[in-house]
Short mmCIF file of C-alpha atoms and ligand atoms in Angstrom, two decimals:
data_model
loop_
_atom_site.label_atom_id
_atom_site.label_comp_id
_atom_site.label_asym_id
_atom_site.label_seq_id
_atom_site.Cartn_x
_atom_site.Cartn_y
_atom_site.Cartn_z
CA MET A 1 -36.58 -61.11 47.27
CA SER A 2 -37.54 -58.58 49.92
CA PRO A 3 -39.88 -55.87 48.62
CA ARG A 4 -37.85 -53.32 50.61
CA SER A 5 -34.37 -52.08 49.92
CA VAL A 6 -31.70 -50.88 52.31
CA VAL A 7 -30.07 -47.65 51.23
CA THR A 8 -27.64 -45.21 52.70
CA VAL A 9 -28.42 -41.53 52.82
CA CYS A 10 -25.57 -39.19 53.61
CA GLY A 11 -25.23 -35.87 55.35
CA VAL A 12 -24.77 -32.87 53.15
CA HIS A 13 -21.19 -31.98 53.93
CA SER A 14 -19.38 -35.09 52.90
CA LEU A 15 -20.02 -38.58 51.75
CA ARG A 16 -18.54 -39.93 54.94
CA ASP A 17 -19.42 -37.70 57.84
CA THR A 18 -22.99 -38.58 58.77
CA ALA A 19 -23.83 -41.73 56.85
CA SER A 20 -26.80 -43.52 58.38
CA PRO A 21 -28.63 -46.47 56.85
CA ILE A 22 -32.39 -46.18 56.43
CA VAL A 23 -34.95 -48.63 55.10
CA VAL A 24 -37.46 -47.42 52.54
CA GLY A 25 -40.02 -48.86 50.15
CA MET A 26 -38.87 -49.66 46.63
CA GLY A 27 -40.98 -47.00 44.95
CA ALA A 28 -40.22 -44.19 47.35
CA ARG A 29 -40.30 -40.68 45.90
CA TRP A 30 -36.87 -39.76 47.27
CA LYS A 31 -35.27 -41.83 44.53
CA ASP A 32 -37.02 -39.84 41.81
CA VAL A 33 -35.85 -36.67 43.51
CA ALA A 34 -32.26 -37.89 43.79
CA ILE A 35 -32.27 -38.95 40.15
CA ALA A 36 -33.88 -35.70 38.99
CA ALA A 37 -31.27 -33.67 40.84
CA GLY A 38 -28.48 -35.85 39.42
CA LEU A 39 -27.54 -37.10 42.89
CA ALA A 40 -28.32 -40.81 42.69
CA GLY A 41 -25.18 -42.92 42.75
CA GLY A 42 -25.26 -46.30 41.05
CA ASP A 43 -24.34 -47.78 44.44
CA GLY A 44 -27.60 -46.71 46.11
CA VAL A 45 -25.94 -43.78 47.83
CA VAL A 46 -27.40 -40.31 47.51
CA ARG A 47 -24.68 -37.76 46.94
CA PRO A 48 -24.82 -34.32 48.57
CA THR A 49 -25.83 -31.46 46.28
CA ILE A 50 -23.11 -30.13 44.01
CA PHE A 51 -22.96 -26.96 46.13
CA ALA A 52 -22.41 -28.90 49.35
CA GLU A 53 -19.92 -31.21 47.67
CA MET A 54 -17.86 -28.34 46.30
CA SER A 55 -17.93 -26.37 49.57
CA ALA A 56 -16.72 -29.47 51.45
CA LEU A 57 -13.98 -30.01 48.87
CA ALA A 58 -13.00 -26.32 49.08
CA ALA A 59 -12.77 -26.52 52.89
CA ARG A 60 -10.71 -29.72 52.79
CA THR A 61 -8.24 -28.33 50.24
CA GLU A 62 -8.21 -24.77 51.67
CA SER A 63 -9.34 -23.53 48.30
CA ALA A 64 -10.76 -20.14 47.46
CA ASN A 65 -14.42 -21.12 47.27
CA LEU A 66 -15.94 -19.65 44.11
CA GLY A 67 -18.33 -22.63 43.96
CA GLN A 68 -21.36 -22.33 46.22
CA GLY A 69 -23.09 -18.97 45.85
CA PHE A 70 -23.16 -17.48 49.32
CA PRO A 71 -21.53 -14.21 50.36
CA ASP A 72 -18.39 -14.15 52.50
CA GLY A 73 -19.65 -11.07 54.27
CA ASP A 74 -22.83 -10.67 56.31
CA GLY A 75 -25.69 -8.42 55.27
CA PRO A 76 -26.03 -4.83 56.55
CA GLU A 77 -25.51 -4.48 60.27
CA TRP A 78 -28.68 -2.47 60.88
CA ILE A 79 -30.78 -5.31 59.44
CA ARG A 80 -29.01 -7.84 61.66
CA GLU A 81 -29.54 -5.53 64.64
CA ALA A 82 -33.24 -5.38 63.80
CA ALA A 83 -33.44 -9.19 64.07
CA ILE A 84 -31.50 -9.17 67.36
CA ASN A 85 -33.89 -6.57 68.74
CA ALA A 86 -36.85 -8.61 67.56
CA ILE A 87 -35.55 -11.58 69.54
CA ARG A 88 -35.09 -9.37 72.61
CA GLU A 89 -38.55 -7.92 72.17
CA GLY A 90 -40.18 -11.33 72.16
CA GLU A 91 -40.70 -12.19 68.47
CA ASN A 92 -39.92 -15.81 69.21
CA GLN A 93 -43.12 -17.79 68.75
CA TYR A 94 -44.89 -18.94 65.61
CA PRO A 95 -45.68 -16.04 63.31
CA PRO A 96 -48.97 -16.26 61.36
CA GLY A 97 -48.95 -18.90 58.60
CA ARG A 98 -49.00 -16.30 55.82
CA GLY A 99 -46.25 -14.25 57.50
CA ILE A 100 -46.49 -11.19 59.72
CA ALA A 101 -48.58 -8.31 58.37
CA ALA A 102 -45.62 -5.87 58.39
CA LEU A 103 -43.62 -8.14 56.09
CA ARG A 104 -46.51 -8.90 53.75
CA GLU A 105 -47.18 -5.16 53.50
CA ALA A 106 -43.49 -4.46 52.85
CA ILE A 107 -43.40 -7.10 50.09
CA ALA A 108 -46.52 -5.63 48.47
CA ALA A 109 -45.05 -2.11 48.71
CA HIS A 110 -41.75 -3.34 47.21
CA GLN A 111 -43.54 -4.86 44.21
CA ALA A 112 -45.57 -1.66 43.74
CA ARG A 113 -42.58 0.68 44.10
CA HIS A 114 -40.15 -1.21 41.87
CA TYR A 115 -42.47 -2.71 39.27
CA GLY A 116 -45.92 -1.15 39.53
CA ILE A 117 -47.47 -4.48 40.58
CA ALA A 118 -50.42 -3.92 42.93
CA LEU A 119 -50.96 -6.67 45.51
CA ASP A 120 -53.34 -7.18 48.41
CA PRO A 121 -51.01 -8.04 51.31
CA ASP A 122 -53.72 -10.10 53.01
CA THR A 123 -54.54 -12.43 50.14
CA GLU A 124 -51.86 -12.09 47.45
CA VAL A 125 -48.64 -12.39 49.48
CA LEU A 126 -47.26 -15.44 51.27
CA VAL A 127 -44.05 -15.53 53.32
CA THR A 128 -42.08 -18.78 52.98
CA ALA A 129 -38.94 -20.49 54.24
CA GLY A 130 -36.77 -19.05 51.49
CA ALA A 131 -37.54 -19.15 47.79
CA THR A 132 -36.88 -22.89 47.91
CA GLU A 133 -39.99 -23.60 49.95
CA ALA A 134 -42.09 -21.26 47.81
CA LEU A 135 -40.94 -23.05 44.64
CA THR A 136 -41.55 -26.51 46.02
CA ALA A 137 -44.92 -25.63 47.52
CA ALA A 138 -46.04 -23.96 44.28
CA ILE A 139 -45.09 -26.95 42.17
CA LEU A 140 -46.62 -29.48 44.58
CA ALA A 141 -49.76 -27.36 44.73
CA LEU A 142 -50.32 -26.93 41.04
CA VAL A 143 -49.21 -30.02 39.15
CA GLU A 144 -50.35 -33.61 39.16
CA PRO A 145 -48.33 -36.73 38.47
CA GLY A 146 -47.82 -36.97 34.72
CA ASP A 147 -48.21 -33.24 34.03
CA GLU A 148 -45.33 -31.60 32.23
CA VAL A 149 -43.38 -28.79 33.84
CA LEU A 150 -41.11 -26.77 31.56
CA THR A 151 -37.96 -25.11 32.88
CA LEU A 152 -35.04 -23.46 31.21
CA GLU A 153 -31.92 -25.60 30.85
CA PRO A 154 -29.48 -25.28 32.58
CA PHE A 155 -31.74 -25.01 35.67
CA TYR A 156 -31.29 -24.51 39.40
CA ASP A 157 -31.18 -27.89 41.15
CA SER A 158 -34.21 -27.45 43.39
CA HIS A 159 -36.42 -26.84 40.34
CA ALA A 160 -35.81 -30.36 39.08
CA ALA A 161 -36.11 -31.84 42.57
CA ALA A 162 -39.48 -30.19 43.22
CA ILE A 163 -40.84 -31.37 39.87
CA ALA A 164 -39.83 -34.91 40.78
CA MET A 165 -41.46 -34.59 44.21
CA ALA A 166 -44.71 -33.80 42.44
CA GLY A 167 -44.32 -36.85 40.18
CA ALA A 168 -44.44 -34.55 37.16
CA THR A 169 -42.45 -34.81 33.93
CA HIS A 170 -39.63 -32.31 33.51
CA THR A 171 -39.23 -30.77 30.07
CA THR A 172 -36.73 -28.05 29.20
CA ALA A 173 -35.96 -25.19 26.85
CA PRO A 174 -32.25 -24.50 26.30
CA LEU A 175 -30.31 -21.34 26.98
CA VAL A 176 -27.53 -21.31 24.41
CA PRO A 177 -24.17 -19.54 24.83
CA HIS A 178 -23.46 -16.70 22.39
CA GLU A 179 -20.80 -14.02 22.59
CA GLY A 180 -23.23 -11.55 24.10
CA GLY A 181 -24.69 -14.00 26.62
CA PHE A 182 -26.77 -17.14 26.94
CA ARG A 183 -30.04 -16.69 25.04
CA LEU A 184 -33.24 -18.70 25.06
CA ASP A 185 -33.70 -20.91 21.99
CA LEU A 186 -37.19 -19.70 21.17
CA GLU A 187 -37.96 -22.37 18.62
CA ALA A 188 -36.95 -25.15 21.01
CA MET A 189 -38.98 -23.51 23.77
CA ARG A 190 -42.09 -23.36 21.57
CA SER A 191 -41.83 -26.98 20.59
CA ALA A 192 -41.22 -28.06 24.21
CA VAL A 193 -44.53 -26.55 25.34
CA THR A 194 -47.34 -29.07 24.79
CA VAL A 195 -50.94 -29.42 25.88
CA GLU A 196 -49.61 -31.47 28.79
CA THR A 197 -47.56 -28.49 30.03
CA ARG A 198 -49.30 -27.45 33.22
CA LEU A 199 -46.64 -25.13 34.58
CA ILE A 200 -43.78 -23.10 33.11
CA LEU A 201 -40.98 -22.28 35.53
CA VAL A 202 -39.08 -19.16 34.53
CA ASN A 203 -35.90 -17.96 36.25
CA THR A 204 -34.63 -14.45 35.56
CA PRO A 205 -31.98 -13.25 36.30
CA HIS A 206 -30.86 -16.80 35.70
CA ASN A 207 -28.72 -19.12 37.79
CA PRO A 208 -26.25 -20.39 36.56
CA THR A 209 -25.88 -18.45 33.28
CA GLY A 210 -26.33 -14.88 34.53
CA THR A 211 -28.82 -14.22 31.73
CA VAL A 212 -31.41 -11.53 32.26
CA LEU A 213 -34.22 -12.66 29.98
CA SER A 214 -35.29 -9.95 27.54
CA ARG A 215 -38.83 -8.71 27.23
CA ASP A 216 -39.06 -10.50 23.86
CA GLU A 217 -37.95 -13.82 25.34
CA LEU A 218 -40.43 -13.44 28.20
CA GLN A 219 -43.17 -12.43 25.78
CA ALA A 220 -42.55 -15.59 23.74
CA ILE A 221 -42.94 -17.67 26.93
CA ALA A 222 -46.10 -15.72 27.79
CA GLU A 223 -47.61 -16.58 24.41
CA GLU A 224 -46.94 -20.28 24.96
CA ALA A 225 -48.34 -20.17 28.50
CA THR A 226 -51.51 -18.62 27.12
CA ARG A 227 -51.72 -21.10 24.24
CA VAL A 228 -51.74 -24.14 26.54
CA ASP A 229 -53.26 -22.36 29.56
CA ALA A 230 -50.28 -23.07 31.82
CA VAL A 231 -49.53 -21.39 35.12
CA VAL A 232 -46.19 -19.55 35.25
CA VAL A 233 -43.98 -19.69 38.33
CA THR A 234 -41.16 -17.21 38.13
CA ASP A 235 -38.04 -17.41 40.29
CA GLU A 236 -36.73 -13.86 40.60
CA VAL A 237 -34.39 -14.19 43.59
CA TYR A 238 -31.68 -12.20 41.76
CA GLU A 239 -34.13 -9.44 40.79
CA HIS A 240 -31.88 -6.65 42.13
CA LEU A 241 -28.55 -8.03 40.91
CA THR A 242 -28.36 -6.73 37.33
CA PHE A 243 -25.49 -4.92 35.58
CA ASP A 244 -24.61 -2.96 32.44
CA GLY A 245 -28.05 -1.36 32.44
CA ALA A 246 -29.82 -4.71 32.04
CA ILE A 247 -33.42 -4.33 33.08
CA HIS A 248 -35.12 -7.05 35.10
CA VAL A 249 -38.63 -7.53 33.73
CA PRO A 250 -40.87 -9.32 36.24
CA PHE A 251 -42.93 -11.88 34.35
CA ALA A 252 -46.14 -10.72 36.06
CA THR A 253 -45.81 -7.29 34.42
CA LEU A 254 -46.28 -8.67 30.88
CA PRO A 255 -49.72 -8.06 29.39
CA HIS A 256 -52.36 -10.43 30.86
CA MET A 257 -49.73 -12.43 32.76
CA ARG A 258 -50.51 -11.23 36.29
CA GLU A 259 -53.51 -13.58 36.48
CA ARG A 260 -51.52 -16.72 35.73
CA THR A 261 -48.22 -15.93 37.47
CA ILE A 262 -46.77 -16.76 40.88
CA THR A 263 -43.71 -14.59 41.50
CA ILE A 264 -41.10 -15.91 43.92
CA SER A 265 -38.22 -14.08 45.53
CA SER A 266 -36.28 -14.00 48.77
CA ALA A 267 -34.18 -11.75 50.97
CA GLY A 268 -31.16 -14.04 50.79
CA LYS A 269 -29.47 -12.56 47.71
CA THR A 270 -30.79 -9.01 47.96
CA PHE A 271 -29.50 -8.44 51.49
CA SER A 272 -26.69 -11.05 51.71
CA LEU A 273 -28.57 -13.00 54.37
CA THR A 274 -28.88 -16.39 52.71
CA GLY A 275 -29.08 -18.27 56.02
CA TRP A 276 -32.18 -16.44 57.21
CA LYS A 277 -34.36 -18.19 54.65
CA ILE A 278 -37.04 -15.55 54.34
CA GLY A 279 -38.72 -15.84 50.96
CA TRP A 280 -42.10 -15.06 49.46
CA ALA A 281 -44.61 -15.89 46.78
CA THR A 282 -46.95 -13.28 45.34
CA GLY A 283 -49.77 -13.54 42.83
CA PRO A 284 -53.52 -13.84 42.44
CA ALA A 285 -55.33 -14.90 45.63
CA HIS A 286 -56.53 -18.27 44.29
CA LEU A 287 -53.00 -19.32 43.32
CA ILE A 288 -51.49 -18.10 46.61
CA GLU A 289 -54.24 -19.98 48.47
CA ALA A 290 -53.17 -23.16 46.66
CA VAL A 291 -49.51 -22.62 47.56
CA LEU A 292 -50.48 -21.95 51.18
CA ALA A 293 -52.41 -25.24 51.31
CA ILE A 294 -49.09 -27.05 50.79
CA LYS A 295 -46.74 -24.63 52.54
CA GLN A 296 -48.61 -24.84 55.83
CA PHE A 297 -47.74 -28.54 56.04
CA LEU A 298 -44.13 -28.15 54.97
CA THR A 299 -43.00 -25.70 57.65
CA TYR A 300 -46.31 -24.04 58.62
CA THR A 301 -44.30 -20.91 59.41
CA GLY A 302 -40.81 -19.80 60.38
CA GLY A 303 -38.19 -17.09 60.90
CA ALA A 304 -40.13 -15.13 63.58
CA PRO A 305 -37.41 -12.57 64.43
CA PHE A 306 -36.20 -12.32 60.83
CA GLN A 307 -39.58 -11.35 59.43
CA PRO A 308 -39.75 -7.87 61.05
CA ALA A 309 -36.10 -7.28 60.14
CA ILE A 310 -36.73 -8.10 56.47
CA ALA A 311 -39.88 -5.96 56.53
CA ARG A 312 -37.64 -3.02 57.44
CA ALA A 313 -34.95 -4.04 54.94
CA LEU A 314 -37.45 -4.08 52.08
CA THR A 315 -38.80 -0.70 53.13
CA GLU A 316 -35.62 1.18 54.06
CA GLY A 317 -32.86 -0.82 52.36
CA ASP A 318 -32.72 0.55 48.80
CA THR A 319 -29.33 2.19 49.43
CA ASP A 320 -27.92 -1.09 50.69
CA ILE A 321 -29.17 -2.81 47.53
CA THR A 322 -27.47 -0.19 45.33
CA ARG A 323 -24.24 -0.54 47.30
CA LEU A 324 -24.30 -4.34 46.96
CA ARG A 325 -24.93 -4.06 43.22
CA ASP A 326 -22.01 -1.65 42.78
CA THR A 327 -19.65 -3.85 44.80
CA LEU A 328 -20.70 -6.93 42.87
CA ASN A 329 -20.32 -5.11 39.57
CA ALA A 330 -16.67 -4.33 40.36
CA ARG A 331 -16.07 -7.94 41.41
CA ARG A 332 -17.73 -9.19 38.25
CA GLU A 333 -15.31 -7.12 36.15
CA ARG A 334 -12.39 -8.51 38.09
CA LEU A 335 -13.46 -12.13 37.84
CA VAL A 336 -14.42 -12.00 34.16
CA SER A 337 -11.12 -10.40 33.16
CA GLY A 338 -9.09 -12.68 35.45
CA LEU A 339 -10.73 -15.77 33.98
CA GLU A 340 -10.14 -14.51 30.43
CA GLN A 341 -6.49 -13.77 31.21
CA ALA A 342 -6.08 -17.27 32.63
CA GLY A 343 -7.30 -18.69 29.32
CA PHE A 344 -11.02 -19.40 29.85
CA THR A 345 -13.68 -18.23 27.43
CA THR A 346 -16.37 -16.58 29.52
CA VAL A 347 -19.86 -15.31 28.91
CA ARG A 348 -20.30 -11.96 30.59
CA PRO A 349 -23.30 -12.17 32.94
CA ALA A 350 -25.88 -9.37 32.91
CA GLY A 351 -27.26 -10.46 36.27
CA THR A 352 -26.83 -12.74 39.34
CA TYR A 353 -23.40 -13.27 40.89
CA PHE A 354 -22.18 -16.06 38.64
CA VAL A 355 -19.88 -16.23 35.61
CA CYS A 356 -19.88 -19.26 33.32
CA ALA A 357 -16.59 -20.25 31.72
CA ASP A 358 -15.59 -22.77 29.10
CA ALA A 359 -12.73 -24.85 30.56
CA THR A 360 -11.90 -26.63 27.27
CA PRO A 361 -8.28 -25.30 27.07
CA PHE A 362 -7.52 -27.05 30.38
CA LEU A 363 -9.05 -30.44 29.63
CA SER A 364 -7.16 -33.62 28.84
CA ALA A 365 -7.63 -37.38 28.80
CA GLY A 366 -7.31 -37.41 32.60
CA VAL A 367 -9.61 -34.44 33.15
CA PRO A 368 -12.02 -34.82 30.25
CA ASP A 369 -14.90 -32.45 31.05
CA GLY A 370 -16.18 -29.66 33.29
CA ALA A 371 -17.32 -32.08 36.00
CA ALA A 372 -13.86 -33.63 36.24
CA PHE A 373 -12.22 -30.21 36.02
CA ALA A 374 -14.33 -28.84 38.92
CA ARG A 375 -13.22 -31.78 41.07
CA TRP A 376 -9.59 -31.47 39.93
CA LEU A 377 -9.22 -27.72 40.38
CA PRO A 378 -9.44 -27.50 44.21
CA GLU A 379 -6.88 -30.27 44.70
CA HIS A 380 -4.36 -28.93 42.18
CA VAL A 381 -4.93 -25.18 41.97
CA GLY A 382 -6.78 -24.31 45.18
CA VAL A 383 -9.94 -22.84 43.64
CA ALA A 384 -13.48 -24.26 43.75
CA CYS A 385 -16.15 -23.85 41.06
CA VAL A 386 -19.25 -25.81 40.00
CA PRO A 387 -19.70 -27.76 36.74
CA LEU A 388 -22.62 -26.69 34.54
CA ALA A 389 -23.45 -30.36 34.01
CA ALA A 390 -24.94 -30.23 37.53
CA PHE A 391 -27.60 -27.86 36.18
CA CYS A 392 -28.51 -30.06 33.21
CA ARG A 393 -30.45 -33.27 32.69
CA ASP A 394 -28.25 -36.30 32.25
CA GLY A 395 -27.85 -36.99 28.55
CA SER A 396 -29.63 -33.86 27.29
CA ALA A 397 -28.42 -31.85 24.29
CA THR A 398 -27.71 -28.92 26.62
CA ALA A 399 -25.65 -31.16 28.92
CA ALA A 400 -23.60 -32.17 25.87
CA GLN A 401 -23.19 -28.58 24.71
CA LEU A 402 -22.15 -27.34 28.16
CA ARG A 403 -20.09 -30.42 29.02
CA ASN A 404 -16.85 -28.45 29.40
CA TRP A 405 -18.35 -25.46 31.21
CA VAL A 406 -18.06 -24.46 34.85
CA ARG A 407 -19.56 -21.69 36.99
CA PHE A 408 -17.60 -19.33 39.25
CA THR A 409 -19.23 -16.95 41.73
CA PHE A 410 -18.04 -13.41 42.45
CA VAL A 411 -20.06 -12.95 45.64
CA LYS A 412 -16.85 -13.30 47.63
CA ASP A 413 -14.69 -10.74 49.39
CA ASP A 414 -11.81 -9.03 47.62
CA ALA A 415 -9.17 -11.14 49.38
CA THR A 416 -10.81 -14.43 48.32
CA LEU A 417 -11.17 -13.19 44.75
CA ALA A 418 -7.54 -12.03 44.70
CA THR A 419 -6.33 -15.42 45.97
CA ALA A 420 -8.49 -17.23 43.43
CA LEU A 421 -7.28 -15.11 40.52
CA GLU A 422 -3.65 -15.41 41.52
CA ARG A 423 -4.00 -19.18 41.62
CA LEU A 424 -5.97 -19.39 38.37
CA ALA A 425 -3.30 -17.29 36.62
CA ARG A 426 -0.93 -20.21 37.16
CA LEU A 427 -3.21 -22.62 35.26
CA PRO A 428 -1.61 -22.10 31.83
CA GLN A 429 1.83 -22.90 33.29
CA LEU A 430 0.79 -26.18 34.88
CA PRO A 431 2.13 -29.29 33.20
CA GLN A 432 -0.39 -30.94 30.86
CA LEU A 433 -3.14 -32.36 33.07
N1 LIG B 501 -33.61 -19.98 43.12
C1 LIG B 501 -32.40 -19.73 42.63
C2 LIG B 501 -32.24 -19.51 41.16
C3 LIG B 501 -31.29 -19.72 43.48
O1 LIG B 501 -30.07 -19.49 43.00
C4 LIG B 501 -31.49 -19.93 44.86
C5 LIG B 501 -30.39 -19.94 45.87
N2 LIG B 501 -29.25 -19.66 45.63
C6 LIG B 501 -32.78 -20.17 45.31
C7 LIG B 501 -33.82 -20.21 44.41
C8 LIG B 501 -33.05 -20.47 46.74
O2 LIG B 501 -33.29 -19.32 47.49
P1 LIG B 501 -33.48 -19.40 49.05
O3 LIG B 501 -32.14 -19.53 49.66
O4 LIG B 501 -34.18 -18.13 49.39
O5 LIG B 501 -34.32 -20.60 49.36
N1 LIG B 502 -28.07 -21.02 45.18
C1 LIG B 502 -26.72 -21.26 45.59
C2 LIG B 502 -25.88 -21.47 44.34
O1 LIG B 502 -26.39 -21.56 43.27
C3 LIG B 502 -26.57 -22.49 46.43
C4 LIG B 502 -27.64 -22.74 47.41
C5 LIG B 502 -27.53 -24.15 47.92
O2 LIG B 502 -26.46 -24.62 48.27
N2 LIG B 502 -28.63 -24.83 47.92
O3 LIG B 502 -24.70 -21.56 44.45
#
């Protein structure tokens, strides 16, 4: 038998549109990544991510797309103008590998102003191609094959993919739904941290559950990180999207944690500019140096005209952030109450722009779980969402517990939300599925 296998890798928008066969070695790392992200089909075909799949399905069925989390509207005009001016003024060649000084200074000033974290912009700040690149570079930089990396579960898909790229073992600590929100199972977290745990990946505010981890939960993680001397990477891309007075506690602000923490964020959520892909990693110089060693061979650098625009946004954009938070808060209220009225049980999110809902009342033999429901809903009701199973490891206890759950986003304009809610209100009247 040939030692090589022929596989088909597909474009991200549909299983059919850009299929092209490629030949790869049997042990190639892409398979581990596809499996870790739950995208490996038994037929050797890699499926698109759940977000791409659901957006394609939404487009095909003309559904209100409450699946993939990207805003309908663009970010503030003055920030977009700043990027246009930067292009006109010649910011079109490679920026420095660490990012332009103005942006690194703005990131350091942002961390100092909001959280009291002091950073040296020359050595403790690194600009990346979105939070995604920062996460992947940090994990590739800091773990070796066989090391354990602990995440929360459910987890954002790129977390699992990056762990697989590094050849590391993914372990998880569950977030469990309660009436007041999803909370970290502290006992399970403690027993999941072992001497093999090299890195703990925290995400707060948390996608998909909307949980803002409490100081006590973070402190419990900090104690475990100290016990086994693990590095902590914290994904805080929703840092400004908190509601009901929930306070975002950056992990690096916990006692003694600054020295072992890489904090990651990006402009995408904060300024509704997800396509610009300007992110950053901050932390002690030796850890940032390690991340840079990888990052410089992933993209080297990027986003030349966007960097000065985001530097200004971080410096002058606090009012825009407040406005976005207020708008999202109103939309959250609308979506949560609309889902409840339609018959879902929801968990009210304290942060992010996602609401998780238990779809059990709408399941049947033909549509037996959240994954089937999410694929059924666009075709029959005209609304797209994302199943929580896509954020869980196949076969895990959390996957079983959240089997019937789906995630809806409220980062959509009022008209889209109104259409979605009107359509969802008809769910209880539909004949048994
Ligand atoms: N982390 C989380 C938890 C996210 O939800 C997202 C994107 N939605 C990212 C990272 C990726 O951010 P970016 O687009 O800046 O790469
Ligand atoms: N983070 C977005 C979400 O959770 C999706 C981003 C993506 O498609 N990779 O919906």
